Coordinates of N, CA and C in Angstrom, one line a residue:
M1 N 116.6 90.1 100.7 CA 117.5 89.1 100.0 C 116.6 87.9 99.7
K2 N 116.4 87.7 98.4 CA 115.7 86.5 97.9 C 116.6 85.5 97.4
E3 N 116.6 84.3 98.1 CA 117.5 83.2 97.7 C 116.7 82.2 96.8
K4 N 117.5 81.5 96.0 CA 116.9 80.5 95.1 C 117.2 79.2 95.7
Y5 N 116.2 78.3 95.7 CA 116.3 77.0 96.1 C 115.9 76.0 95.0
I6 N 116.5 74.9 95.0 CA 116.1 73.8 94.1 C 115.1 73.0 94.9
V7 N 113.9 72.9 94.5 CA 112.9 72.1 95.2 C 112.6 70.9 94.4
D8 N 112.7 69.7 95.1 CA 112.4 68.4 94.5 C 110.9 68.3 94.3
K9 N 110.4 68.6 93.1 CA 109.0 68.6 92.8 C 108.4 67.2 92.9
S10 N 109.2 66.1 92.9 CA 108.6 64.8 93.0 C 108.4 64.4 94.5
L11 N 108.8 65.2 95.4 CA 108.7 64.9 96.8 C 109.6 63.7 97.2
K12 N 110.5 63.3 96.4 CA 111.4 62.1 96.7 C 112.4 62.5 97.8
D13 N 113.1 63.6 97.6 CA 114.0 64.1 98.6 C 113.5 65.4 99.2
I14 N 113.4 65.4 100.5 CA 112.8 66.5 101.2 C 113.8 67.2 102.0
H15 N 114.0 68.5 101.8 CA 114.9 69.3 102.6 C 114.0 70.4 103.2
I16 N 113.4 70.0 104.4 CA 112.4 70.8 105.0 C 112.8 72.2 105.3
G17 N 114.1 72.4 105.6 CA 114.5 73.8 105.9 C 114.4 74.7 104.7
H18 N 114.6 74.2 103.5 CA 114.4 75.0 102.3 C 113.0 75.3 102.1
Y19 N 112.1 74.4 102.3 CA 110.7 74.6 102.2 C 110.2 75.7 103.2
I20 N 110.7 75.6 104.4 CA 110.3 76.6 105.4 C 110.8 78.0 104.9
H21 N 112.1 78.1 104.5 CA 112.6 79.4 104.1 C 111.9 79.9 102.9
L22 N 111.5 79.1 102.0 CA 110.7 79.5 100.8 C 109.4 80.1 101.3
K23 N 108.7 79.5 102.3 CA 107.4 80.0 102.8 C 107.6 81.3 103.5
V24 N 108.7 81.4 104.2 CA 109.0 82.7 104.9 C 109.2 83.8 103.9
I25 N 109.9 83.5 102.8 CA 110.1 84.5 101.8 C 108.7 84.9 101.1
E26 N 107.9 83.8 100.8 CA 106.6 84.1 100.2 C 105.7 84.9 101.0
N27 N 105.7 84.6 102.3 CA 104.9 85.4 103.3 C 105.5 86.7 103.7
K28 N 106.7 86.9 103.3 CA 107.4 88.2 103.7 C 107.4 88.4 105.2
I29 N 107.7 87.3 105.9 CA 107.8 87.4 107.4 C 109.1 87.9 107.8
D30 N 109.1 88.9 108.7 CA 110.3 89.6 109.2 C 111.0 88.7 110.1
I31 N 112.3 88.6 110.0 CA 113.2 87.8 110.8 C 113.0 88.1 112.3
N32 N 112.8 89.3 112.7 CA 112.6 89.7 114.1 C 111.3 89.0 114.6
R33 N 110.2 89.0 113.8 CA 109.0 88.3 114.2 C 109.3 86.8 114.5
I34 N 110.1 86.2 113.6 CA 110.4 84.8 113.7 C 111.2 84.5 115.0
C35 N 112.2 85.4 115.2 CA 113.0 85.3 116.4 C 112.2 85.4 117.7
N36 N 111.3 86.3 117.7 CA 110.4 86.5 118.9 C 109.5 85.3 119.0
F37 N 109.0 84.8 118.0 CA 108.1 83.6 118.0 C 108.7 82.4 118.6
F38 N 110.0 82.2 118.2 CA 110.7 81.0 118.7 C 111.6 81.3 119.9
D39 N 111.7 82.6 120.2 CA 112.6 83.0 121.3 C 114.0 82.5 121.1
L40 N 114.5 82.8 119.8 CA 115.8 82.4 119.4 C 116.5 83.6 118.7
R41 N 117.8 83.4 118.5 CA 118.6 84.4 117.8 C 118.5 84.2 116.3
E42 N 118.8 85.1 115.5 CA 118.7 85.0 114.0 C 119.6 83.9 113.5
E43 N 120.8 83.7 114.1 CA 121.7 82.6 113.7 C 121.0 81.2 113.9
D44 N 120.2 81.1 114.9 CA 119.5 79.8 115.2 C 118.4 79.6 114.1
I45 N 117.7 80.7 113.7 CA 116.7 80.6 112.7 C 117.3 80.2 111.4
I46 N 118.5 80.7 111.1 CA 119.2 80.3 109.8 C 119.5 78.9 109.8
K47 N 119.9 78.3 111.0 CA 120.2 76.9 111.1 C 119.0 76.1 110.8
F48 N 117.8 76.5 111.1 CA 116.5 75.8 110.7 C 116.5 75.8 109.2
Y49 N 116.8 76.9 108.5 CA 116.7 76.9 107.0 C 117.7 75.9 106.4
E50 N 118.8 75.7 107.1 CA 119.9 74.8 106.5 C 119.6 73.4 106.9
S51 N 118.7 73.1 107.8 CA 118.5 71.8 108.3 C 117.6 70.9 107.3
E52 N 118.1 69.8 107.1 CA 117.3 68.8 106.2 C 116.2 68.2 107.1
D53 N 116.4 68.0 108.3 CA 115.5 67.4 109.3 C 115.2 68.4 110.4
I54 N 114.0 68.4 110.9 CA 113.6 69.3 112.0 C 112.7 68.5 113.0
A55 N 112.9 68.7 114.2 CA 112.1 68.1 115.2 C 110.6 68.4 115.0
T56 N 109.8 67.4 115.2 CA 108.3 67.6 114.9 C 107.7 68.7 115.7
S57 N 108.2 68.9 117.0 CA 107.6 70.0 117.8 C 108.0 71.4 117.1
D58 N 109.2 71.5 116.6 CA 109.6 72.7 115.9 C 108.9 72.9 114.6
L59 N 108.7 71.8 113.9 CA 108.0 71.8 112.6 C 106.5 72.3 112.8
L60 N 105.9 71.8 113.9 CA 104.6 72.2 114.2 C 104.5 73.7 114.5
R61 N 105.5 74.2 115.2 CA 105.5 75.7 115.4 C 105.7 76.4 114.1
W62 N 106.5 75.9 113.2 CA 106.6 76.6 111.9 C 105.3 76.6 111.1
C63 N 104.6 75.4 111.2 CA 103.3 75.3 110.6 C 102.3 76.4 111.1
K64 N 102.3 76.6 112.4 CA 101.5 77.6 113.0 C 101.9 79.0 112.6
L65 N 103.2 79.3 112.6 CA 103.7 80.6 112.3 C 103.4 81.0 110.8
L66 N 103.6 80.0 109.9 CA 103.5 80.3 108.5 C 102.2 79.9 107.9
N67 N 101.3 79.4 108.8 CA 100.0 78.9 108.3 C 100.1 78.0 107.1
Y68 N 100.9 77.0 107.3 CA 101.1 76.0 106.2 C 101.4 74.7 106.8
D69 N 100.8 73.6 106.3 CA 101.0 72.3 106.8 C 102.2 71.6 106.2
F70 N 103.4 71.7 106.8 CA 104.6 71.1 106.2 C 104.6 69.6 106.3
F71 N 103.7 69.1 107.2 CA 103.7 67.6 107.4 C 103.1 67.0 106.2
R72 N 102.3 67.7 105.4 CA 101.7 67.1 104.2 C 102.8 66.8 103.1
I73 N 103.9 67.5 103.2 CA 105.0 67.2 102.3 C 105.4 65.7 102.6
Y74 N 105.6 65.4 103.9 CA 106.0 64.0 104.2 C 104.9 63.0 103.9
T75 N 103.6 63.4 104.1 CA 102.5 62.5 103.8 C 102.5 62.2 102.3
G76 N 102.8 63.3 101.5 CA 102.8 63.1 100.1 C 103.9 62.1 99.7
H77 N 105.1 62.2 100.4 CA 106.2 61.3 100.1 C 105.8 59.9 100.5
L78 N 105.1 59.7 101.6 CA 104.7 58.3 102.0 C 103.7 57.7 101.0
I79 N 102.8 58.5 100.5 CA 101.8 58.0 99.5 C 102.5 57.6 98.3
L80 N 103.5 58.4 97.8 CA 104.1 58.1 96.5 C 105.2 57.1 96.6
Y81 N 105.9 57.0 97.7 CA 107.1 56.2 97.7 C 107.2 55.0 98.8
S82 N 106.2 55.0 99.7 CA 106.2 53.9 100.7 C 105.7 52.6 100.1
P83 N 106.4 51.5 100.3 CA 105.9 50.3 99.8 C 104.7 49.8 100.6
P84 N 103.8 49.0 99.9 CA 102.7 48.5 100.6 C 103.1 47.7 101.9
C85 N 102.3 47.8 102.9 CA 102.6 47.2 104.2 C 101.7 46.0 104.4
K86 N 102.1 44.8 104.0 CA 101.3 43.6 104.2 C 102.1 42.5 104.8
N87 N 102.0 42.5 106.1 CA 102.7 41.4 106.9 C 101.7 40.8 107.8
P88 N 101.1 39.6 107.5 CA 100.1 39.0 108.3 C 100.6 38.6 109.7
N89 N 101.9 38.5 109.8 CA 102.5 38.0 111.1 C 102.7 39.2 112.1
M90 N 102.4 40.4 111.7 CA 102.5 41.5 112.6 C 101.4 41.5 113.7
P91 N 101.7 41.7 114.9 CA 100.7 41.7 116.0 C 99.8 43.0 115.8
P92 N 98.6 42.9 116.3 CA 97.7 44.1 116.2 C 98.4 45.3 117.0
S93 N 98.1 46.5 116.5 CA 98.7 47.6 117.1 C 97.6 48.5 117.7
E94 N 98.0 49.2 118.8 CA 97.0 50.1 119.4 C 97.0 51.5 118.6
L95 N 97.9 51.7 117.7 CA 97.9 52.9 116.9 C 96.9 52.8 115.8
P96 N 96.4 53.9 115.3 CA 95.4 53.9 114.2 C 96.1 53.2 113.0
A97 N 95.3 52.5 112.2 CA 95.7 51.8 111.0 C 95.4 52.7 109.8
F98 N 96.3 52.8 108.9 CA 96.1 53.6 107.7 C 96.4 52.7 106.5
K99 N 95.7 52.8 105.4 CA 96.0 52.1 104.2 C 97.1 52.9 103.5
K100 N 98.2 52.1 103.1 CA 99.3 52.8 102.4 C 99.1 52.7 100.9
N101 N 98.5 51.6 100.5 CA 98.4 51.4 99.0 C 97.0 51.8 98.5
I102 N 96.6 53.0 98.8 CA 95.3 53.5 98.3 C 95.4 54.0 96.8
Y103 N 96.6 54.1 96.3 CA 96.8 54.6 94.9 C 97.5 53.5 94.1
T104 N 97.1 53.3 92.9 CA 97.8 52.3 92.0 C 99.0 53.0 91.5
Q105 N 99.9 52.2 91.0 CA 101.2 52.7 90.4 C 100.9 53.7 89.3
E106 N 99.8 53.4 88.5 CA 99.5 54.3 87.4 C 99.0 55.7 87.9
V107 N 98.3 55.7 89.0 CA 97.9 57.0 89.5 C 99.1 57.8 90.1
I108 N 99.9 57.1 90.8 CA 101.2 57.7 91.3 C 102.0 58.3 90.2
D109 N 102.2 57.5 89.1 CA 103.0 58.0 87.9 C 102.3 59.2 87.3
Y110 N 101.0 59.2 87.2 CA 100.3 60.3 86.7 C 100.4 61.6 87.5
L111 N 100.4 61.4 88.8 CA 100.5 62.6 89.8 C 101.9 63.1 89.7
L112 N 102.9 62.2 89.6 CA 104.3 62.7 89.5 C 104.5 63.5 88.2
E113 N 103.9 63.0 87.1 CA 104.0 63.7 85.8 C 103.4 65.1 85.9
L114 N 102.2 65.2 86.6 CA 101.6 66.5 86.7 C 102.5 67.5 87.4
I115 N 103.2 67.0 88.4 CA 104.1 67.8 89.2 C 105.4 68.2 88.4
T116 N 106.0 67.2 87.8 CA 107.3 67.4 87.1 C 107.0 68.3 85.8
K117 N 105.9 68.2 85.2 CA 105.6 69.0 84.0 C 105.0 70.3 84.4
Q118 N 104.9 70.6 85.7 CA 104.4 71.8 86.3 C 103.0 72.1 85.9
K119 N 102.2 71.1 85.7 CA 100.7 71.3 85.3 C 100.0 71.6 86.6
K120 N 100.5 71.0 87.7 CA 99.9 71.2 89.0 C 101.0 71.4 90.0
S121 N 100.7 72.2 91.1 CA 101.7 72.3 92.1 C 101.6 71.2 93.1
I122 N 102.6 71.0 94.0 CA 102.5 70.0 95.0 C 101.3 70.2 95.9
P123 N 101.0 71.4 96.4 CA 99.8 71.6 97.3 C 98.5 71.3 96.5
E124 N 98.5 71.6 95.3 CA 97.2 71.3 94.5 C 97.0 69.8 94.4
V125 N 98.1 69.0 94.1 CA 98.0 67.6 94.0 C 97.6 66.9 95.4
L126 N 98.3 67.4 96.4 CA 98.0 66.9 97.8 C 96.5 67.2 98.2
E127 N 96.1 68.4 97.8 CA 94.7 68.8 98.2 C 93.7 67.9 97.5
R128 N 93.9 67.7 96.2 CA 92.9 66.9 95.5 C 93.0 65.4 95.8

């Protein structure tokens, strides 16, 4: 049974369950293998497919099972849609610091155009 999903090619709205189900279909992974991997029933796996949000520990397991980095979808969203973070009054953090505004608006618009006109796929854009 092959289901059709509408995938937001701009990465603006992420329904991670749909992306996971698409990858399961692409990889032709048997539902029994998935159930055994997660030690869950088929109904519980279907709930993953219907979920817009998934716990990071579960998402990490999906990444391993399907050999695909679903976290990059969120990273792509942050790169394209997160506002620059410049607040000089913020105390220093012990967490690693990342530059959010490494791309200009023109580059972001160009990348979105490549994706929406289907000249490049999301994984191709994120990889480059």
